[in-house]
């Protein structure tokens, strides 16, 4: 099974900061990676698919990059609404989806 | 508007059973694969099971294989998860989620809480 490892697990940042979250796969997943945002008590929301494609309606300050085993999610200028937990998810192995452990973005 | 509404959660004793339902609306349900994803209190997301549009392909996480059964009724626009032999570690919010044409989970329900405790 493919394991997904996110870092850091917690990130403290201020409004306006540039934020980068890393996700590593235990084996190559090509570009079959998605990023989700989750706020407390709410369902996850899809932000990025196929590593770098922005889901419709998602602000352009969010971007994704990478392929193979290493991926990043970048928020170019952190906004108050962006404080949340972010998860990566691989879908290279369609019979077994895997999420990363999550990265909580906190207010500094 | 796409809507997914889960129901059927609750408190159950270890070893007991529960059946979750997910009512879908706002899209052609029979054209999409569907998934169940769970989240234990204070923990991350864990994929549980998926089912293809015509139920031809079904997959489970190792942690639930042999105990949980996913199914769907396209005539009723509904997804189900039959959970047997429940354990304390199955305690979680269970979400149903639509599998988009890109293979990601593009719409999620609000979740239903399952608590396994004596």
JSON list of C-alpha atoms in Angstrom, two decimals:
[
{"chain": "A", "resi": 1, "resn": "UNK", "atom": "CA", "xyz": [0.00, 0.00, 0.00]},
{"chain": "A", "resi": 2, "resn": "UNK", "atom": "CA", "xyz": [1.10, 3.56, -0.72]},
{"chain": "A", "resi": 3, "resn": "UNK", "atom": "CA", "xyz": [1.85, 5.64, 2.37]},
{"chain": "A", "resi": 4, "resn": "UNK", "atom": "CA", "xyz": [1.54, 9.44, 2.36]},
{"chain": "A", "resi": 5, "resn": "UNK", "atom": "CA", "xyz": [3.62, 11.56, 4.74]},
{"chain": "A", "resi": 6, "resn": "UNK", "atom": "CA", "xyz": [2.90, 15.24, 5.29]},
{"chain": "A", "resi": 7, "resn": "UNK", "atom": "CA", "xyz": [5.13, 17.84, 6.90]},
{"chain": "A", "resi": 8, "resn": "UNK", "atom": "CA", "xyz": [4.98, 19.77, 9.05]},
{"chain": "A", "resi": 9, "resn": "UNK", "atom": "CA", "xyz": [2.13, 18.45, 11.17]},
{"chain": "A", "resi": 10, "resn": "UNK", "atom": "CA", "xyz": [1.51, 21.95, 12.55]},
{"chain": "A", "resi": 11, "resn": "UNK", "atom": "CA", "xyz": [2.46, 25.29, 11.07]},
{"chain": "A", "resi": 12, "resn": "UNK", "atom": "CA", "xyz": [2.15, 28.70, 12.73]},
{"chain": "A", "resi": 13, "resn": "UNK", "atom": "CA", "xyz": [1.88, 31.63, 10.36]},
{"chain": "A", "resi": 14, "resn": "UNK", "atom": "CA", "xyz": [0.57, 35.16, 10.07]},
{"chain": "A", "resi": 15, "resn": "UNK", "atom": "CA", "xyz": [-1.87, 36.72, 7.63]},
{"chain": "A", "resi": 16, "resn": "UNK", "atom": "CA", "xyz": [0.01, 37.59, 4.47]},
{"chain": "A", "resi": 17, "resn": "UNK", "atom": "CA", "xyz": [2.67, 34.90, 4.90]},
{"chain": "A", "resi": 18, "resn": "UNK", "atom": "CA", "xyz": [3.63, 32.51, 2.13]},
{"chain": "A", "resi": 19, "resn": "UNK", "atom": "CA", "xyz": [2.98, 28.98, 3.36]},
{"chain": "A", "resi": 20, "resn": "UNK", "atom": "CA", "xyz": [4.27, 25.68, 1.95]},
{"chain": "A", "resi": 21, "resn": "UNK", "atom": "CA", "xyz": [3.16, 22.18, 2.95]},
{"chain": "A", "resi": 22, "resn": "UNK", "atom": "CA", "xyz": [4.96, 19.07, 1.75]},
{"chain": "A", "resi": 23, "resn": "UNK", "atom": "CA", "xyz": [3.54, 15.63, 0.99]},
{"chain": "A", "resi": 24, "resn": "UNK", "atom": "CA", "xyz": [5.69, 12.60, 0.20]},
{"chain": "A", "resi": 25, "resn": "UNK", "atom": "CA", "xyz": [4.52, 9.30, -1.26]},
{"chain": "A", "resi": 26, "resn": "UNK", "atom": "CA", "xyz": [6.17, 5.98, -0.41]},
{"chain": "A", "resi": 27, "resn": "UNK", "atom": "CA", "xyz": [6.34, 5.18, -4.14]},
{"chain": "A", "resi": 28, "resn": "UNK", "atom": "CA", "xyz": [5.74, 7.07, -7.33]},
{"chain": "A", "resi": 29, "resn": "UNK", "atom": "CA", "xyz": [2.16, 8.20, -7.87]},
{"chain": "A", "resi": 30, "resn": "UNK", "atom": "CA", "xyz": [2.85, 10.23, -11.03]},
{"chain": "A", "resi": 31, "resn": "UNK", "atom": "CA", "xyz": [0.63, 13.30, -10.61]},
{"chain": "A", "resi": 32, "resn": "UNK", "atom": "CA", "xyz": [-2.31, 11.52, -9.01]},
{"chain": "A", "resi": 33, "resn": "UNK", "atom": "CA", "xyz": [-2.43, 13.72, -5.94]},
{"chain": "A", "resi": 34, "resn": "UNK", "atom": "CA", "xyz": [-5.15, 15.90, -4.46]},
{"chain": "A", "resi": 35, "resn": "UNK", "atom": "CA", "xyz": [-5.19, 18.48, -1.66]},
{"chain": "A", "resi": 36, "resn": "UNK", "atom": "CA", "xyz": [-8.12, 19.16, 0.67]},
{"chain": "A", "resi": 37, "resn": "UNK", "atom": "CA", "xyz": [-8.88, 21.83, 3.24]},
{"chain": "A", "resi": 38, "resn": "UNK", "atom": "CA", "xyz": [-10.89, 20.99, 6.35]},
{"chain": "A", "resi": 39, "resn": "UNK", "atom": "CA", "xyz": [-12.22, 23.36, 8.99]},
{"chain": "A", "resi": 40, "resn": "UNK", "atom": "CA", "xyz": [-13.37, 22.19, 12.44]},
{"chain": "A", "resi": 41, "resn": "UNK", "atom": "CA", "xyz": [-16.72, 20.39, 12.33]},
{"chain": "A", "resi": 42, "resn": "UNK", "atom": "CA", "xyz": [-16.92, 20.56, 8.55]},
{"chain": "A", "resi": 43, "resn": "UNK", "atom": "CA", "xyz": [-16.36, 18.16, 5.69]},
{"chain": "A", "resi": 44, "resn": "UNK", "atom": "CA", "xyz": [-13.14, 18.40, 3.67]},
{"chain": "A", "resi": 45, "resn": "UNK", "atom": "CA", "xyz": [-13.14, 20.61, 0.59]},
{"chain": "A", "resi": 46, "resn": "UNK", "atom": "CA", "xyz": [-11.23, 19.74, -2.59]},
{"chain": "A", "resi": 47, "resn": "UNK", "atom": "CA", "xyz": [-8.64, 22.41, -3.49]},
{"chain": "A", "resi": 48, "resn": "UNK", "atom": "CA", "xyz": [-6.23, 20.84, -5.97]},
{"chain": "A", "resi": 49, "resn": "UNK", "atom": "CA", "xyz": [-6.35, 17.73, -8.16]},
{"chain": "A", "resi": 50, "resn": "UNK", "atom": "CA", "xyz": [-3.81, 16.06, -10.41]},
{"chain": "A", "resi": 51, "resn": "UNK", "atom": "CA", "xyz": [-1.09, 17.70, -8.30]},
{"chain": "A", "resi": 52, "resn": "UNK", "atom": "CA", "xyz": [-1.44, 21.19, -9.76]},
{"chain": "A", "resi": 53, "resn": "UNK", "atom": "CA", "xyz": [-4.95, 21.72, -11.16]},
{"chain": "A", "resi": 54, "resn": "UNK", "atom": "CA", "xyz": [-7.06, 24.20, -9.22]},
{"chain": "A", "resi": 55, "resn": "UNK", "atom": "CA", "xyz": [-10.60, 23.07, -8.45]},
{"chain": "A", "resi": 56, "resn": "UNK", "atom": "CA", "xyz": [-13.27, 25.43, -9.72]},
{"chain": "A", "resi": 57, "resn": "UNK", "atom": "CA", "xyz": [-14.01, 28.25, -7.29]},
{"chain": "A", "resi": 58, "resn": "UNK", "atom": "CA", "xyz": [-10.80, 27.88, -5.29]},
{"chain": "A", "resi": 59, "resn": "UNK", "atom": "CA", "xyz": [-8.82, 31.15, -4.90]},
{"chain": "A", "resi": 60, "resn": "UNK", "atom": "CA", "xyz": [-5.72, 31.47, -7.05]},
{"chain": "A", "resi": 61, "resn": "UNK", "atom": "CA", "xyz": [-3.51, 32.02, -3.98]},
{"chain": "A", "resi": 62, "resn": "UNK", "atom": "CA", "xyz": [-3.59, 28.21, -3.65]},
{"chain": "A", "resi": 63, "resn": "UNK", "atom": "CA", "xyz": [-1.25, 26.27, -5.91]},
{"chain": "A", "resi": 64, "resn": "UNK", "atom": "CA", "xyz": [0.14, 22.77, -6.09]},
{"chain": "A", "resi": 65, "resn": "UNK", "atom": "CA", "xyz": [3.25, 21.31, -7.62]},
{"chain": "A", "resi": 66, "resn": "UNK", "atom": "CA", "xyz": [5.28, 18.13, -7.83]},
{"chain": "A", "resi": 67, "resn": "UNK", "atom": "CA", "xyz": [5.20, 14.68, -9.36]},
{"chain": "A", "resi": 68, "resn": "UNK", "atom": "CA", "xyz": [6.46, 11.22, -8.57]},
{"chain": "A", "resi": 69, "resn": "UNK", "atom": "CA", "xyz": [6.92, 11.12, -4.81]},
{"chain": "A", "resi": 70, "resn": "UNK", "atom": "CA", "xyz": [7.23, 14.73, -3.67]},
{"chain": "A", "resi": 71, "resn": "UNK", "atom": "CA", "xyz": [4.50, 17.35, -3.74]},
{"chain": "A", "resi": 72, "resn": "UNK", "atom": "CA", "xyz": [3.84, 20.79, -2.29]},
{"chain": "A", "resi": 73, "resn": "UNK", "atom": "CA", "xyz": [0.81, 22.92, -1.57]},
{"chain": "A", "resi": 74, "resn": "UNK", "atom": "CA", "xyz": [1.55, 26.64, -1.45]},
{"chain": "A", "resi": 75, "resn": "UNK", "atom": "CA", "xyz": [-0.64, 29.45, -0.21]},
{"chain": "A", "resi": 76, "resn": "UNK", "atom": "CA", "xyz": [0.92, 32.61, -1.65]},
{"chain": "A", "resi": 77, "resn": "UNK", "atom": "CA", "xyz": [-0.55, 35.06, 0.87]},
{"chain": "A", "resi": 78, "resn": "UNK", "atom": "CA", "xyz": [-2.31, 33.53, 3.85]},
{"chain": "A", "resi": 79, "resn": "UNK", "atom": "CA", "xyz": [-5.79, 34.89, 4.51]},
{"chain": "A", "resi": 80, "resn": "UNK", "atom": "CA", "xyz": [-7.87, 34.64, 7.72]},
{"chain": "A", "resi": 81, "resn": "UNK", "atom": "CA", "xyz": [-10.17, 32.09, 6.04]},
{"chain": "A", "resi": 82, "resn": "UNK", "atom": "CA", "xyz": [-7.19, 29.81, 5.32]},
{"chain": "A", "resi": 83, "resn": "UNK", "atom": "CA", "xyz": [-6.54, 28.75, 8.91]},
{"chain": "A", "resi": 84, "resn": "UNK", "atom": "CA", "xyz": [-7.53, 25.11, 8.71]},
{"chain": "A", "resi": 85, "resn": "UNK", "atom": "CA", "xyz": [-6.13, 21.61, 8.37]},
{"chain": "A", "resi": 86, "resn": "UNK", "atom": "CA", "xyz": [-4.86, 20.46, 4.98]},
{"chain": "A", "resi": 87, "resn": "UNK", "atom": "CA", "xyz": [-4.66, 16.89, 3.72]},
{"chain": "A", "resi": 88, "resn": "UNK", "atom": "CA", "xyz": [-3.02, 15.35, 0.69]},
{"chain": "A", "resi": 89, "resn": "UNK", "atom": "CA", "xyz": [-4.50, 12.22, -0.91]},
{"chain": "A", "resi": 90, "resn": "UNK", "atom": "CA", "xyz": [-3.15, 9.84, -3.53]},
{"chain": "A", "resi": 91, "resn": "UNK", "atom": "CA", "xyz": [-5.37, 8.20, -6.11]},
{"chain": "A", "resi": 92, "resn": "UNK", "atom": "CA", "xyz": [-2.73, 6.42, -8.16]},
{"chain": "A", "resi": 93, "resn": "UNK", "atom": "CA", "xyz": [-3.82, 3.18, -6.53]},
{"chain": "A", "resi": 94, "resn": "UNK", "atom": "CA", "xyz": [-7.53, 3.34, -7.29]},
{"chain": "A", "resi": 95, "resn": "UNK", "atom": "CA", "xyz": [-8.30, 0.31, -5.19]},
{"chain": "A", "resi": 96, "resn": "UNK", "atom": "CA", "xyz": [-6.83, 1.94, -2.09]},
{"chain": "A", "resi": 97, "resn": "UNK", "atom": "CA", "xyz": [-7.00, 5.67, -1.54]},
{"chain": "A", "resi": 98, "resn": "UNK", "atom": "CA", "xyz": [-4.62, 7.10, 1.04]},
{"chain": "A", "resi": 99, "resn": "UNK", "atom": "CA", "xyz": [-4.58, 10.40, 2.90]},
{"chain": "A", "resi": 100, "resn": "UNK", "atom": "CA", "xyz": [-1.65, 12.11, 4.51]},
{"chain": "A", "resi": 101, "resn": "UNK", "atom": "CA", "xyz": [-1.74, 12.75, 8.24]},
{"chain": "A", "resi": 102, "resn": "UNK", "atom": "CA", "xyz": [-2.71, 16.39, 7.86]},
{"chain": "A", "resi": 103, "resn": "UNK", "atom": "CA", "xyz": [-1.11, 19.79, 8.44]},
{"chain": "A", "resi": 104, "resn": "UNK", "atom": "CA", "xyz": [-2.81, 22.22, 10.78]},
{"chain": "A", "resi": 105, "resn": "UNK", "atom": "CA", "xyz": [-2.21, 25.87, 9.86]},
{"chain": "A", "resi": 106, "resn": "UNK", "atom": "CA", "xyz": [-2.51, 27.99, 13.00]},
{"chain": "A", "resi": 107, "resn": "UNK", "atom": "CA", "xyz": [-2.45, 31.70, 13.67]},
{"chain": "A", "resi": 108, "resn": "UNK", "atom": "CA", "xyz": [0.97, 32.88, 14.86]},
{"chain": "B", "resi": 1, "resn": "UNK", "atom": "CA", "xyz": [-26.80, 21.74, -6.41]},
{"chain": "B", "resi": 2, "resn": "UNK", "atom": "CA", "xyz": [-25.01, 18.55, -5.43]},
{"chain": "B", "resi": 3, "resn": "UNK", "atom": "CA", "xyz": [-26.08, 17.31, -2.01]},
{"chain": "B", "resi": 4, "resn": "UNK", "atom": "CA", "xyz": [-25.01, 14.28, -0.01]},
{"chain": "B", "resi": 5, "resn": "UNK", "atom": "CA", "xyz": [-26.81, 13.62, 3.26]},
{"chain": "B", "resi": 6, "resn": "UNK", "atom": "CA", "xyz": [-25.67, 10.84, 5.56]},
{"chain": "B", "resi": 7, "resn": "UNK", "atom": "CA", "xyz": [-27.83, 9.22, 8.21]},
{"chain": "B", "resi": 8, "resn": "UNK", "atom": "CA", "xyz": [-27.88, 6.17, 10.44]},
{"chain": "B", "resi": 9, "resn": "UNK", "atom": "CA", "xyz": [-25.10, 6.99, 12.87]},
{"chain": "B", "resi": 10, "resn": "UNK", "atom": "CA", "xyz": [-25.45, 6.53, 16.61]},
{"chain": "B", "resi": 11, "resn": "UNK", "atom": "CA", "xyz": [-24.23, 4.71, 19.69]},
{"chain": "B", "resi": 12, "resn": "UNK", "atom": "CA", "xyz": [-23.68, 0.96, 19.39]},
{"chain": "B", "resi": 13, "resn": "UNK", "atom": "CA", "xyz": [-22.05, -1.63, 21.63]},
{"chain": "B", "resi": 14, "resn": "UNK", "atom": "CA", "xyz": [-18.86, -3.43, 20.61]},
{"chain": "B", "resi": 15, "resn": "UNK", "atom": "CA", "xyz": [-19.74, -6.36, 18.38]},
{"chain": "B", "resi": 16, "resn": "UNK", "atom": "CA", "xyz": [-22.92, -4.66, 17.22]},
{"chain": "B", "resi": 17, "resn": "UNK", "atom": "CA", "xyz": [-24.07, -3.58, 13.77]},
{"chain": "B", "resi": 18, "resn": "UNK", "atom": "CA", "xyz": [-25.15, -0.35, 12.13]},
{"chain": "B", "resi": 19, "resn": "UNK", "atom": "CA", "xyz": [-26.20, 0.62, 8.64]},
{"chain": "B", "resi": 20, "resn": "UNK", "atom": "CA", "xyz": [-25.31, 4.03, 7.28]},
{"chain": "B", "resi": 21, "resn": "UNK", "atom": "CA", "xyz": [-27.12, 5.66, 4.39]},
{"chain": "B", "resi": 22, "resn": "UNK", "atom": "CA", "xyz": [-26.20, 8.52, 2.09]},
{"chain": "B", "resi": 23, "resn": "UNK", "atom": "CA", "xyz": [-28.93, 10.22, 0.05]},
{"chain": "B", "resi": 24, "resn": "UNK", "atom": "CA", "xyz": [-27.66, 11.91, -3.09]},
{"chain": "B", "resi": 25, "resn": "UNK", "atom": "CA", "xyz": [-29.27, 14.66, -5.13]},
{"chain": "B", "resi": 26, "resn": "UNK", "atom": "CA", "xyz": [-28.39, 17.30, -7.68]},
{"chain": "B", "resi": 27, "resn": "UNK", "atom": "CA", "xyz": [-26.44, 15.01, -10.02]},
{"chain": "B", "resi": 28, "resn": "UNK", "atom": "CA", "xyz": [-26.78, 11.77, -11.97]},
{"chain": "B", "resi": 29, "resn": "UNK", "atom": "CA", "xyz": [-25.97, 9.40, -9.12]},
{"chain": "B", "resi": 30, "resn": "UNK", "atom": "CA", "xyz": [-25.74, 6.33, -11.35]},
{"chain": "B", "resi": 31, "resn": "UNK", "atom": "CA", "xyz": [-22.83, 7.85, -13.29]},
{"chain": "B", "resi": 32, "resn": "UNK", "atom": "CA", "xyz": [-20.41, 8.26, -10.38]},
{"chain": "B", "resi": 33, "resn": "UNK", "atom": "CA", "xyz": [-18.35, 6.05, -8.14]},
{"chain": "B", "resi": 34, "resn": "UNK", "atom": "CA", "xyz": [-18.89, 6.75, -4.45]},
{"chain": "B", "resi": 35, "resn": "UNK", "atom": "CA", "xyz": [-16.81, 6.42, -1.32]},
{"chain": "B", "resi": 36, "resn": "UNK", "atom": "CA", "xyz": [-17.01, 6.28, 2.46]},
{"chain": "B", "resi": 37, "resn": "UNK", "atom": "CA", "xyz": [-14.30, 8.12, 4.40]},
{"chain": "B", "resi": 38, "resn": "UNK", "atom": "CA", "xyz": [-14.10, 8.29, 8.18]},
{"chain": "B", "resi": 39, "resn": "UNK", "atom": "CA", "xyz": [-12.44, 10.51, 10.75]},
{"chain": "B", "resi": 40, "resn": "UNK", "atom": "CA", "xyz": [-11.88, 9.42, 14.33]},
{"chain": "B", "resi": 41, "resn": "UNK", "atom": "CA", "xyz": [-12.24, 12.18, 16.95]},
{"chain": "B", "resi": 42, "resn": "UNK", "atom": "CA", "xyz": [-9.27, 14.52, 16.70]},
{"chain": "B", "resi": 43, "resn": "UNK", "atom": "CA", "xyz": [-7.61, 12.39, 14.02]},
{"chain": "B", "resi": 44, "resn": "UNK", "atom": "CA", "xyz": [-7.03, 12.50, 10.29]},
{"chain": "B", "resi": 45, "resn": "UNK", "atom": "CA", "xyz": [-9.01, 11.19, 7.35]},
{"chain": "B", "resi": 46, "resn": "UNK", "atom": "CA", "xyz": [-9.16, 7.48, 6.58]},
{"chain": "B", "resi": 47, "resn": "UNK", "atom": "CA", "xyz": [-10.61, 6.06, 3.38]},
{"chain": "B", "resi": 48, "resn": "UNK", "atom": "CA", "xyz": [-12.97, 3.17, 4.16]},
{"chain": "B", "resi": 49, "resn": "UNK", "atom": "CA", "xyz": [-14.52, 1.85, 0.95]},
{"chain": "B", "resi": 50, "resn": "UNK", "atom": "CA", "xyz": [-15.44, 2.66, -2.62]},
{"chain": "B", "resi": 51, "resn": "UNK", "atom": "CA", "xyz": [-17.98, 1.36, -5.12]},
{"chain": "B", "resi": 52, "resn": "UNK", "atom": "CA", "xyz": [-18.13, 1.95, -8.85]},
{"chain": "B", "resi": 53, "resn": "UNK", "atom": "CA", "xyz": [-21.16, 3.42, -10.59]},
{"chain": "B", "resi": 54, "resn": "UNK", "atom": "CA", "xyz": [-22.67, 0.04, -11.47]},
{"chain": "B", "resi": 55, "resn": "UNK", "atom": "CA", "xyz": [-21.36, -1.75, -8.36]},
{"chain": "B", "resi": 56, "resn": "UNK", "atom": "CA", "xyz": [-18.97, -3.78, -10.53]},
{"chain": "B", "resi": 57, "resn": "UNK", "atom": "CA", "xyz": [-15.91, -2.74, -8.56]},
{"chain": "B", "resi": 58, "resn": "UNK", "atom": "CA", "xyz": [-15.83, -2.61, -4.77]},
{"chain": "B", "resi": 59, "resn": "UNK", "atom": "CA", "xyz": [-12.82, -1.94, -2.57]},
{"chain": "B", "resi": 60, "resn": "UNK", "atom": "CA", "xyz": [-12.21, -1.82, 1.18]},
{"chain": "B", "resi": 61, "resn": "UNK", "atom": "CA", "xyz": [-9.52, -0.65, 3.54]},
{"chain": "B", "resi": 62, "resn": "UNK", "atom": "CA", "xyz": [-7.80, -3.54, 5.31]},
{"chain": "B", "resi": 63, "resn": "UNK", "atom": "CA", "xyz": [-9.10, -2.21, 8.63]},
{"chain": "B", "resi": 64, "resn": "UNK", "atom": "CA", "xyz": [-12.73, -2.93, 7.68]},
{"chain": "B", "resi": 65, "resn": "UNK", "atom": "CA", "xyz": [-12.44, -5.79, 5.18]},
{"chain": "B", "resi": 66, "resn": "UNK", "atom": "CA", "xyz": [-14.71, -8.67, 6.11]},
{"chain": "B", "resi": 67, "resn": "UNK", "atom": "CA", "xyz": [-16.75, -6.55, 8.53]},
{"chain": "B", "resi": 68, "resn": "UNK", "atom": "CA", "xyz": [-18.15, -3.71, 6.40]},
{"chain": "B", "resi": 69, "resn": "UNK", "atom": "CA", "xyz": [-20.15, -3.95, 3.18]},
{"chain": "B", "resi": 70, "resn": "UNK", "atom": "CA", "xyz": [-20.68, -1.07, 0.78]},
{"chain": "B", "resi": 71, "resn": "UNK", "atom": "CA", "xyz": [-23.65, -1.05, -1.58]},
{"chain": "B", "resi": 72, "resn": "UNK", "atom": "CA", "xyz": [-25.76, 1.33, -3.60]},
{"chain": "B", "resi": 73, "resn": "UNK", "atom": "CA", "xyz": [-29.24, 1.60, -5.07]},
{"chain": "B", "resi": 74, "resn": "UNK", "atom": "CA", "xyz": [-29.12, 3.76, -8.18]},
{"chain": "B", "resi": 75, "resn": "UNK", "atom": "CA", "xyz": [-32.91, 3.79, -8.44]},
{"chain": "B", "resi": 76, "resn": "UNK", "atom": "CA", "xyz": [-33.07, 5.40, -5.01]},
{"chain": "B", "resi": 77, "resn": "UNK", "atom": "CA", "xyz": [-29.96, 7.59, -5.44]},
{"chain": "B", "resi": 78, "resn": "UNK", "atom": "CA", "xyz": [-28.59, 6.08, -2.27]},
{"chain": "B", "resi": 79, "resn": "UNK", "atom": "CA", "xyz": [-25.30, 4.73, -0.95]},
{"chain": "B", "resi": 80, "resn": "UNK", "atom": "CA", "xyz": [-25.04, 2.41, 2.04]},
{"chain": "B", "resi": 81, "resn": "UNK", "atom": "CA", "xyz": [-22.46, 1.07, 4.46]},
{"chain": "B", "resi": 82, "resn": "UNK", "atom": "CA", "xyz": [-23.39, -2.01, 6.48]},
{"chain": "B", "resi": 83, "resn": "UNK", "atom": "CA", "xyz": [-21.07, -2.19, 9.48]},
{"chain": "B", "resi": 84, "resn": "UNK", "atom": "CA", "xyz": [-20.86, -5.44, 11.46]},
{"chain": "B", "resi": 85, "resn": "UNK", "atom": "CA", "xyz": [-18.65, -6.62, 14.33]},
{"chain": "B", "resi": 86, "resn": "UNK", "atom": "CA", "xyz": [-18.04, -3.01, 15.32]},
{"chain": "B", "resi": 87, "resn": "UNK", "atom": "CA", "xyz": [-15.04, -2.16, 17.47]},
{"chain": "B", "resi": 88, "resn": "UNK", "atom": "CA", "xyz": [-14.16, 0.84, 19.61]},
{"chain": "B", "resi": 89, "resn": "UNK", "atom": "CA", "xyz": [-11.65, 1.89, 16.95]},
{"chain": "B", "resi": 90, "resn": "UNK", "atom": "CA", "xyz": [-14.48, 2.26, 14.43]},
{"chain": "B", "resi": 91, "resn": "UNK", "atom": "CA", "xyz": [-15.71, 5.29, 16.37]},
{"chain": "B", "resi": 92, "resn": "UNK", "atom": "CA", "xyz": [-15.61, 8.16, 13.90]},
{"chain": "B", "resi": 93, "resn": "UNK", "atom": "CA", "xyz": [-17.53, 10.60, 11.78]},
{"chain": "B", "resi": 94, "resn": "UNK", "atom": "CA", "xyz": [-18.38, 8.80, 8.54]},
{"chain": "B", "resi": 95, "resn": "UNK", "atom": "CA", "xyz": [-18.56, 10.85, 5.36]},
{"chain": "B", "resi": 96, "resn": "UNK", "atom": "CA", "xyz": [-19.88, 9.80, 1.99]},
{"chain": "B", "resi": 97, "resn": "UNK", "atom": "CA", "xyz": [-18.04, 11.42, -0.89]},
{"chain": "B", "resi": 98, "resn": "UNK", "atom": "CA", "xyz": [-18.50, 11.51, -4.65]},
{"chain": "B", "resi": 99, "resn": "UNK", "atom": "CA", "xyz": [-15.64, 10.36, -6.85]},
{"chain": "B", "resi": 100, "resn": "UNK", "atom": "CA", "xyz": [-15.20, 13.02, -9.51]},
{"chain": "B", "resi": 101, "resn": "UNK", "atom": "CA", "xyz": [-14.34, 12.25, -13.12]},
{"chain": "B", "resi": 102, "resn": "UNK", "atom": "CA", "xyz": [-10.72, 13.11, -12.22]},
{"chain": "B", "resi": 103, "resn": "UNK", "atom": "CA", "xyz": [-10.61, 10.44, -9.52]},
{"chain": "B", "resi": 104, "resn": "UNK", "atom": "CA", "xyz": [-10.70, 12.78, -6.56]},
{"chain": "B", "resi": 105, "resn": "UNK", "atom": "CA", "xyz": [-13.45, 13.33, -4.00]},
{"chain": "B", "resi": 106, "resn": "UNK", "atom": "CA", "xyz": [-15.19, 16.48, -5.14]},
{"chain": "B", "resi": 107, "resn": "UNK", "atom": "CA", "xyz": [-18.34, 16.52, -2.99]},
{"chain": "B", "resi": 108, "resn": "UNK", "atom": "CA", "xyz": [-18.75, 15.38, 0.59]},
{"chain": "B", "resi": 109, "resn": "UNK", "atom": "CA", "xyz": [-21.69, 15.00, 2.94]},
{"chain": "B", "resi": 110, "resn": "UNK", "atom": "CA", "xyz": [-21.78, 16.60, 6.38]},
{"chain": "B", "resi": 111, "resn": "UNK", "atom": "CA", "xyz": [-20.95, 13.31, 8.06]},
{"chain": "B", "resi": 112, "resn": "UNK", "atom": "CA", "xyz": [-22.67, 11.05, 10.60]},
{"chain": "B", "resi": 113, "resn": "UNK", "atom": "CA", "xyz": [-21.12, 10.11, 13.94]},
{"chain": "B", "resi": 114, "resn": "UNK", "atom": "CA", "xyz": [-20.74, 6.47, 14.89]},
{"chain": "B", "resi": 115, "resn": "UNK", "atom": "CA", "xyz": [-19.78, 5.77, 18.50]},
{"chain": "B", "resi": 116, "resn": "UNK", "atom": "CA", "xyz": [-18.86, 2.23, 19.54]},
{"chain": "B", "resi": 117, "resn": "UNK", "atom": "CA", "xyz": [-18.89, 1.94, 23.30]},
{"chain": "B", "resi": 118, "resn": "UNK", "atom": "CA", "xyz": [-20.27, -0.26, 26.03]}
]
